[in-house]
Amino acid sequence: MKKERNVQKPINRSSLRIYVGKKYFRFKRYWHWYARRNKFATTRNENALLPHIISEHKTPLIRQLKEVDMWLQHNKVKNLHIASKRLNRIIIKPGETFSYWRFIGNTTKRKGYVDGMILFYGKVITGIGGGLCQLSNLIYWMTLHSPLTVTERYRHSYDVFPDSQRSQPFGSGATCAYNYLDLQIENQTNQTYQLVIYLTDTHLVGEWRADLPETRAYEVYEKEHWITQEYWGGYSRHNTIFRKVFNMDNELICDEFITENHAIMMYEPLLTSGNS
């Protein structure tokens, strides 16, 4: 039987409350970066790639989304070009932590960023630098297929679009908002890793590379998935994500819990009798 999960009713916050909250949490993040500045990765190798691909993934740049203008998709590609250059070929040495926003920085017009799609409290709005969640989603998914450790990740609180040609489990991404919703990845191994990010004409492409070959294989999968009707009338979607780890002889080493997701659905689910 599926476990029930009560999801809090959406709260309509005032513009002042949102503004003050952002300022507060951004200050906390700046202080965190300063206090732990010696722990963060800072090196980039522009001239050479580490020899071994540990994990790789690609996602299409343009997707037709219901009621979303295509110009937002094309602007997203412009933003991805700028941000990807900031992250490409970063080196993460043993003991160091990669911070998504520490490298990218604030997404401003001065840096060339343009209006793109932003998901804001379950609604689609436009904002400078919009669309970069595709980049954080890609890096998070690749990291789950590597020995690197995700130490900070935020799930999407709202499920805005129905599944359409989904190839990954629901909730297998990482939302981002400068700078307080960060994606941080720690290298707890004894070898060096390198993040490679680039765009083709059709796809956003990423790789984790290392100085030594991989000795493990990974399978990330959804173990449970269910929908509940909440007391306040809306619907919520839930699941759990696990990961199987295999050695090079394809023998199962472990089957470990990764995360659980709970999101308010912004569309009417197609429920059959008996589902909850």
mmCIF file of C-alpha atoms in Angstrom:
data_model
loop_
_atom_site.group_PDB
_atom_site.id
_atom_site.type_symbol
_atom_site.label_atom_id
_atom_site.label_comp_id
_atom_site.label_asym_id
_atom_site.label_seq_id
_atom_site.Cartn_x
_atom_site.Cartn_y
_atom_site.Cartn_z
ATOM 1 C CA MET A 1 0.000 0.000 0.000
ATOM 2 C CA LYS A 2 1.268 3.455 -0.878
ATOM 3 C CA LYS A 3 2.216 5.681 2.035
ATOM 4 C CA GLU A 4 0.223 8.891 2.325
ATOM 5 C CA ARG A 5 2.066 12.192 2.077
ATOM 6 C CA ASN A 6 0.263 15.402 2.985
ATOM 7 C CA VAL A 7 1.497 18.347 0.936
ATOM 8 C CA GLN A 8 0.941 21.833 2.291
ATOM 9 C CA LYS A 9 -1.562 24.021 0.506
ATOM 10 C CA PRO A 10 0.135 26.648 -1.711
ATOM 11 C CA ILE A 11 0.721 29.923 0.132
ATOM 12 C CA ASN A 12 0.193 33.238 -1.642
ATOM 13 C CA ARG A 13 3.093 35.361 -0.400
ATOM 14 C CA SER A 14 3.214 39.115 -0.874
ATOM 15 C CA SER A 15 5.757 40.704 -3.189
ATOM 16 C CA LEU A 16 7.439 42.310 -0.160
ATOM 17 C CA ARG A 17 7.699 38.976 1.642
ATOM 18 C CA ILE A 18 9.263 37.333 -1.424
ATOM 19 C CA TYR A 19 11.709 40.239 -1.926
ATOM 20 C CA VAL A 20 12.873 40.258 1.694
ATOM 21 C CA GLY A 21 13.099 36.476 1.770
ATOM 22 C CA LYS A 22 15.339 36.400 -1.309
ATOM 23 C CA LYS A 23 17.654 39.022 0.156
ATOM 24 C CA TYR A 24 17.943 37.095 3.427
ATOM 25 C CA PHE A 25 18.661 33.715 1.850
ATOM 26 C CA ARG A 26 21.088 35.195 -0.672
ATOM 27 C CA PHE A 27 23.051 36.783 2.179
ATOM 28 C CA LYS A 28 23.179 33.425 3.968
ATOM 29 C CA ARG A 29 24.552 31.813 0.809
ATOM 30 C CA TYR A 30 27.238 34.477 0.354
ATOM 31 C CA TRP A 31 28.310 33.935 3.938
ATOM 32 C CA HIS A 32 28.401 30.167 3.427
ATOM 33 C CA TRP A 33 30.595 30.581 0.345
ATOM 34 C CA TYR A 34 32.943 32.912 2.232
ATOM 35 C CA ALA A 35 33.167 30.757 5.359
ATOM 36 C CA ARG A 36 33.970 27.610 3.354
ATOM 37 C CA ARG A 37 35.845 29.264 0.478
ATOM 38 C CA ASN A 38 38.831 26.911 0.754
ATOM 39 C CA LYS A 39 36.580 23.865 0.261
ATOM 40 C CA PHE A 40 35.125 24.859 -3.118
ATOM 41 C CA ALA A 41 36.511 23.892 -6.499
ATOM 42 C CA THR A 42 38.088 26.829 -8.331
ATOM 43 C CA THR A 43 40.290 25.241 -11.018
ATOM 44 C CA ARG A 44 39.496 25.053 -14.713
ATOM 45 C CA ASN A 45 41.569 23.159 -17.312
ATOM 46 C CA GLU A 46 40.899 24.875 -20.631
ATOM 47 C CA ASN A 47 43.608 22.980 -22.513
ATOM 48 C CA ALA A 48 43.027 19.302 -21.776
ATOM 49 C CA LEU A 49 40.300 16.788 -21.032
ATOM 50 C CA LEU A 50 40.728 14.074 -18.431
ATOM 51 C CA PRO A 51 40.969 10.744 -20.284
ATOM 52 C CA HIS A 52 38.043 8.680 -18.945
ATOM 53 C CA ILE A 53 34.308 9.400 -19.365
ATOM 54 C CA ILE A 54 32.563 8.321 -16.159
ATOM 55 C CA SER A 55 29.018 9.380 -17.033
ATOM 56 C CA GLU A 56 27.400 11.349 -19.841
ATOM 57 C CA HIS A 57 23.949 12.597 -20.761
ATOM 58 C CA LYS A 58 22.238 14.894 -23.226
ATOM 59 C CA THR A 59 18.843 16.591 -23.390
ATOM 60 C CA PRO A 60 17.076 18.311 -26.320
ATOM 61 C CA LEU A 61 17.373 22.070 -26.425
ATOM 62 C CA ILE A 62 13.900 22.696 -27.841
ATOM 63 C CA ARG A 63 10.744 21.085 -26.469
ATOM 64 C CA GLN A 64 7.191 21.949 -27.383
ATOM 65 C CA LEU A 65 5.461 22.774 -24.098
ATOM 66 C CA LYS A 66 1.757 23.452 -23.841
ATOM 67 C CA GLU A 67 0.915 27.163 -23.654
ATOM 68 C CA VAL A 68 4.603 28.184 -23.619
ATOM 69 C CA ASP A 69 5.779 30.493 -26.415
ATOM 70 C CA MET A 70 8.625 29.098 -28.503
ATOM 71 C CA TRP A 71 10.641 32.320 -28.223
ATOM 72 C CA LEU A 72 11.205 31.408 -24.577
ATOM 73 C CA GLN A 73 12.735 28.136 -25.713
ATOM 74 C CA HIS A 74 15.098 29.917 -28.093
ATOM 75 C CA ASN A 75 16.051 32.441 -25.415
ATOM 76 C CA LYS A 76 16.737 29.538 -23.066
ATOM 77 C CA VAL A 77 19.305 28.239 -25.541
ATOM 78 C CA LYS A 78 21.085 31.616 -25.450
ATOM 79 C CA ASN A 79 21.194 31.474 -21.663
ATOM 80 C CA LEU A 80 22.475 27.888 -21.696
ATOM 81 C CA HIS A 81 25.310 28.914 -24.036
ATOM 82 C CA ILE A 82 26.493 31.559 -21.560
ATOM 83 C CA ALA A 83 26.152 29.443 -18.404
ATOM 84 C CA SER A 84 27.708 26.346 -19.991
ATOM 85 C CA LYS A 85 30.872 28.265 -20.798
ATOM 86 C CA ARG A 86 31.161 29.173 -17.121
ATOM 87 C CA LEU A 87 30.999 25.511 -16.076
ATOM 88 C CA ASN A 88 32.853 23.799 -18.897
ATOM 89 C CA ARG A 89 36.080 21.949 -17.940
ATOM 90 C CA ILE A 90 35.920 22.701 -14.221
ATOM 91 C CA ILE A 91 38.205 20.428 -12.178
ATOM 92 C CA ILE A 92 37.052 18.957 -8.851
ATOM 93 C CA LYS A 93 39.924 17.589 -6.814
ATOM 94 C CA PRO A 94 39.517 15.133 -3.908
ATOM 95 C CA GLY A 95 37.889 16.878 -0.963
ATOM 96 C CA GLU A 96 36.564 19.777 -3.048
ATOM 97 C CA THR A 97 32.928 20.770 -3.600
ATOM 98 C CA PHE A 98 31.379 22.001 -6.839
ATOM 99 C CA SER A 99 28.836 24.810 -6.417
ATOM 100 C CA TYR A 100 26.580 25.456 -9.393
ATOM 101 C CA TRP A 101 25.875 29.112 -8.646
ATOM 102 C CA ARG A 102 29.331 29.957 -7.330
ATOM 103 C CA PHE A 103 30.702 29.368 -10.825
ATOM 104 C CA ILE A 104 27.827 30.743 -12.899
ATOM 105 C CA GLY A 105 27.205 33.851 -10.808
ATOM 106 C CA ASN A 106 24.152 36.048 -11.028
ATOM 107 C CA THR A 107 22.364 35.955 -14.401
ATOM 108 C CA THR A 108 22.205 39.599 -15.491
ATOM 109 C CA LYS A 109 21.602 41.467 -18.743
ATOM 110 C CA ARG A 110 25.137 42.842 -18.523
ATOM 111 C CA LYS A 111 26.466 39.297 -18.919
ATOM 112 C CA GLY A 112 24.262 38.717 -21.983
ATOM 113 C CA TYR A 113 21.426 36.773 -20.389
ATOM 114 C CA VAL A 114 17.940 37.266 -21.832
ATOM 115 C CA ASP A 115 14.379 36.602 -20.718
ATOM 116 C CA GLY A 116 13.563 32.906 -20.416
ATOM 117 C CA MET A 117 10.994 30.665 -18.788
ATOM 118 C CA ILE A 118 10.956 30.514 -14.995
ATOM 119 C CA LEU A 119 8.685 28.351 -12.852
ATOM 120 C CA PHE A 120 7.515 30.543 -9.999
ATOM 121 C CA TYR A 121 5.175 29.074 -7.383
ATOM 122 C CA GLY A 122 3.674 26.744 -9.956
ATOM 123 C CA LYS A 123 3.264 29.376 -12.667
ATOM 124 C CA VAL A 124 5.239 29.989 -15.848
ATOM 125 C CA ILE A 125 6.705 33.508 -15.868
ATOM 126 C CA THR A 126 9.609 35.183 -17.665
ATOM 127 C CA GLY A 127 12.844 36.354 -16.119
ATOM 128 C CA ILE A 128 16.431 37.184 -17.028
ATOM 129 C CA GLY A 129 18.444 33.968 -17.264
ATOM 130 C CA GLY A 130 15.385 31.712 -17.329
ATOM 131 C CA GLY A 131 15.738 28.104 -18.443
ATOM 132 C CA LEU A 132 18.899 27.174 -16.573
ATOM 133 C CA CYS A 133 17.150 24.407 -14.641
ATOM 134 C CA GLN A 134 17.800 22.250 -17.710
ATOM 135 C CA LEU A 135 21.503 22.594 -16.955
ATOM 136 C CA SER A 136 21.211 21.791 -13.238
ATOM 137 C CA ASN A 137 18.917 18.855 -14.070
ATOM 138 C CA LEU A 138 21.523 17.467 -16.472
ATOM 139 C CA ILE A 139 24.392 17.762 -13.990
ATOM 140 C CA TYR A 140 22.369 16.182 -11.178
ATOM 141 C CA TRP A 141 21.337 13.217 -13.344
ATOM 142 C CA MET A 142 24.929 12.611 -14.473
ATOM 143 C CA THR A 143 26.173 12.813 -10.896
ATOM 144 C CA LEU A 144 23.760 10.067 -9.813
ATOM 145 C CA HIS A 145 25.616 7.863 -12.332
ATOM 146 C CA SER A 146 29.020 8.582 -10.829
ATOM 147 C CA PRO A 147 30.896 8.117 -7.526
ATOM 148 C CA LEU A 148 30.522 11.839 -6.737
ATOM 149 C CA THR A 149 28.260 12.809 -3.813
ATOM 150 C CA VAL A 150 25.379 15.272 -4.061
ATOM 151 C CA THR A 151 25.454 17.285 -0.823
ATOM 152 C CA GLU A 152 22.812 19.889 -1.705
ATOM 153 C CA ARG A 153 19.898 19.594 -4.103
ATOM 154 C CA TYR A 154 16.357 20.989 -4.193
ATOM 155 C CA ARG A 155 13.384 19.279 -5.782
ATOM 156 C CA HIS A 156 10.674 21.011 -7.742
ATOM 157 C CA SER A 157 7.742 21.806 -5.429
ATOM 158 C CA TYR A 158 5.266 21.999 -8.313
ATOM 159 C CA ASP A 159 4.613 19.581 -11.166
ATOM 160 C CA VAL A 160 3.674 22.009 -13.922
ATOM 161 C CA PHE A 161 3.649 19.924 -17.108
ATOM 162 C CA PRO A 162 2.152 16.453 -17.691
ATOM 163 C CA ASP A 163 4.650 13.760 -18.683
ATOM 164 C CA SER A 164 5.451 13.900 -22.379
ATOM 165 C CA GLN A 165 8.045 11.504 -23.765
ATOM 166 C CA ARG A 166 9.699 11.387 -20.339
ATOM 167 C CA SER A 167 12.832 9.217 -20.360
ATOM 168 C CA GLN A 168 13.812 9.758 -16.711
ATOM 169 C CA PRO A 169 11.827 9.199 -13.512
ATOM 170 C CA PHE A 170 9.666 12.032 -12.227
ATOM 171 C CA GLY A 171 11.625 14.109 -9.707
ATOM 172 C CA SER A 172 15.082 13.223 -11.017
ATOM 173 C CA GLY A 173 16.092 16.832 -11.595
ATOM 174 C CA ALA A 174 17.373 19.698 -9.462
ATOM 175 C CA THR A 175 15.678 23.085 -9.404
ATOM 176 C CA CYS A 176 17.830 26.195 -9.143
ATOM 177 C CA ALA A 177 17.396 29.855 -8.185
ATOM 178 C CA TYR A 178 20.280 32.266 -7.709
ATOM 179 C CA ASN A 179 21.860 31.731 -5.345
ATOM 180 C CA TYR A 180 19.965 30.204 -2.467
ATOM 181 C CA LEU A 181 18.721 27.097 -4.322
ATOM 182 C CA ASP A 182 22.129 25.695 -5.220
ATOM 183 C CA LEU A 183 23.371 22.346 -6.501
ATOM 184 C CA GLN A 184 26.490 21.226 -4.655
ATOM 185 C CA ILE A 185 28.524 18.107 -5.389
ATOM 186 C CA GLU A 186 31.437 16.875 -3.285
ATOM 187 C CA ASN A 187 34.321 14.744 -4.476
ATOM 188 C CA GLN A 188 34.736 12.242 -1.648
ATOM 189 C CA THR A 189 36.932 9.957 -3.771
ATOM 190 C CA ASN A 190 40.721 9.880 -4.180
ATOM 191 C CA GLN A 191 40.720 10.832 -7.865
ATOM 192 C CA THR A 192 40.172 14.028 -9.823
ATOM 193 C CA TYR A 193 37.000 14.743 -11.825
ATOM 194 C CA GLN A 194 36.236 17.180 -14.597
ATOM 195 C CA LEU A 195 32.865 18.563 -15.691
ATOM 196 C CA VAL A 196 32.420 18.998 -19.443
ATOM 197 C CA ILE A 197 29.396 20.944 -20.734
ATOM 198 C CA TYR A 198 28.660 22.017 -24.311
ATOM 199 C CA LEU A 199 25.814 22.576 -26.767
ATOM 200 C CA THR A 200 25.286 21.044 -30.192
ATOM 201 C CA ASP A 201 22.735 22.299 -32.694
ATOM 202 C CA THR A 202 20.065 20.173 -31.031
ATOM 203 C CA HIS A 203 21.194 19.110 -27.528
ATOM 204 C CA LEU A 204 22.713 20.173 -24.248
ATOM 205 C CA VAL A 205 25.506 17.659 -23.570
ATOM 206 C CA GLY A 206 27.375 16.877 -20.370
ATOM 207 C CA GLU A 207 30.133 14.555 -19.186
ATOM 208 C CA TRP A 208 31.837 13.729 -15.937
ATOM 209 C CA ARG A 209 35.419 12.754 -16.719
ATOM 210 C CA ALA A 210 38.134 11.393 -14.428
ATOM 211 C CA ASP A 211 41.818 10.599 -14.419
ATOM 212 C CA LEU A 212 41.112 6.906 -13.746
ATOM 213 C CA PRO A 213 38.544 4.564 -15.375
ATOM 214 C CA GLU A 214 35.245 3.795 -13.704
ATOM 215 C CA THR A 215 34.930 0.625 -11.618
ATOM 216 C CA ARG A 216 31.182 0.819 -10.999
ATOM 217 C CA ALA A 217 27.972 0.974 -13.051
ATOM 218 C CA TYR A 218 24.765 2.655 -11.901
ATOM 219 C CA GLU A 219 21.052 2.219 -12.496
ATOM 220 C CA VAL A 220 18.789 4.995 -11.198
ATOM 221 C CA TYR A 221 15.125 4.058 -10.985
ATOM 222 C CA GLU A 222 11.777 4.970 -9.490
ATOM 223 C CA LYS A 223 10.693 2.553 -6.773
ATOM 224 C CA GLU A 224 7.309 4.011 -5.831
ATOM 225 C CA HIS A 225 5.024 6.489 -7.565
ATOM 226 C CA TRP A 226 1.590 7.582 -6.428
ATOM 227 C CA ILE A 227 -0.903 10.457 -6.493
ATOM 228 C CA THR A 228 -2.945 11.801 -3.572
ATOM 229 C CA GLN A 229 -5.857 14.180 -3.321
ATOM 230 C CA GLU A 230 -5.116 16.735 -0.626
ATOM 231 C CA TYR A 231 -7.492 17.993 2.062
ATOM 232 C CA TRP A 232 -7.525 21.427 0.406
ATOM 233 C CA GLY A 233 -8.797 19.970 -2.877
ATOM 234 C CA GLY A 234 -5.710 19.801 -5.068
ATOM 235 C CA TYR A 235 -3.624 16.809 -6.114
ATOM 236 C CA SER A 236 -0.032 15.939 -5.317
ATOM 237 C CA ARG A 237 2.423 13.583 -6.913
ATOM 238 C CA HIS A 238 4.961 11.533 -4.974
ATOM 239 C CA ASN A 239 7.746 9.068 -5.630
ATOM 240 C CA THR A 240 10.990 7.603 -4.311
ATOM 241 C CA ILE A 241 14.221 7.341 -6.285
ATOM 242 C CA PHE A 242 16.737 4.530 -5.703
ATOM 243 C CA ARG A 243 20.048 3.577 -7.259
ATOM 244 C CA LYS A 244 21.557 0.163 -7.937
ATOM 245 C CA VAL A 245 25.350 -0.032 -7.970
ATOM 246 C CA PHE A 246 27.134 -2.833 -9.862
ATOM 247 C CA ASN A 247 30.770 -3.854 -10.151
ATOM 248 C CA MET A 248 32.418 -4.460 -13.510
ATOM 249 C CA ASP A 249 31.270 -8.105 -13.424
ATOM 250 C CA ASN A 250 27.679 -6.809 -13.295
ATOM 251 C CA GLU A 251 27.245 -8.042 -9.724
ATOM 252 C CA LEU A 252 24.938 -5.966 -7.536
ATOM 253 C CA ILE A 253 26.863 -4.217 -4.768
ATOM 254 C CA CYS A 254 24.041 -2.201 -3.223
ATOM 255 C CA ASP A 255 20.567 -0.831 -3.827
ATOM 256 C CA GLU A 256 20.438 2.550 -2.118
ATOM 257 C CA PHE A 257 17.849 5.225 -1.449
ATOM 258 C CA ILE A 258 18.553 8.525 -3.211
ATOM 259 C CA THR A 259 15.625 10.859 -2.535
ATOM 260 C CA GLU A 260 11.875 11.242 -2.327
ATOM 261 C CA ASN A 261 9.798 13.836 -4.164
ATOM 262 C CA HIS A 262 6.496 15.526 -3.367
ATOM 263 C CA ALA A 263 5.039 18.075 -5.773
ATOM 264 C CA ILE A 264 1.742 19.899 -6.143
ATOM 265 C CA MET A 265 0.179 19.062 -9.506
ATOM 266 C CA MET A 266 -0.802 22.079 -11.585
ATOM 267 C CA TYR A 267 -2.912 20.010 -13.976
ATOM 268 C CA GLU A 268 -5.787 17.594 -13.483
ATOM 269 C CA PRO A 269 -4.541 14.025 -13.061
ATOM 270 C CA LEU A 270 -6.183 11.135 -14.881
ATOM 271 C CA LEU A 271 -7.117 8.983 -11.916
ATOM 272 C CA THR A 272 -8.688 5.554 -12.161
ATOM 273 C CA SER A 273 -10.930 4.048 -9.521
ATOM 274 C CA GLY A 274 -9.022 3.092 -6.404
ATOM 275 C CA ASN A 275 -6.043 5.406 -6.923
ATOM 276 C CA SER A 276 -5.193 7.811 -4.155
#
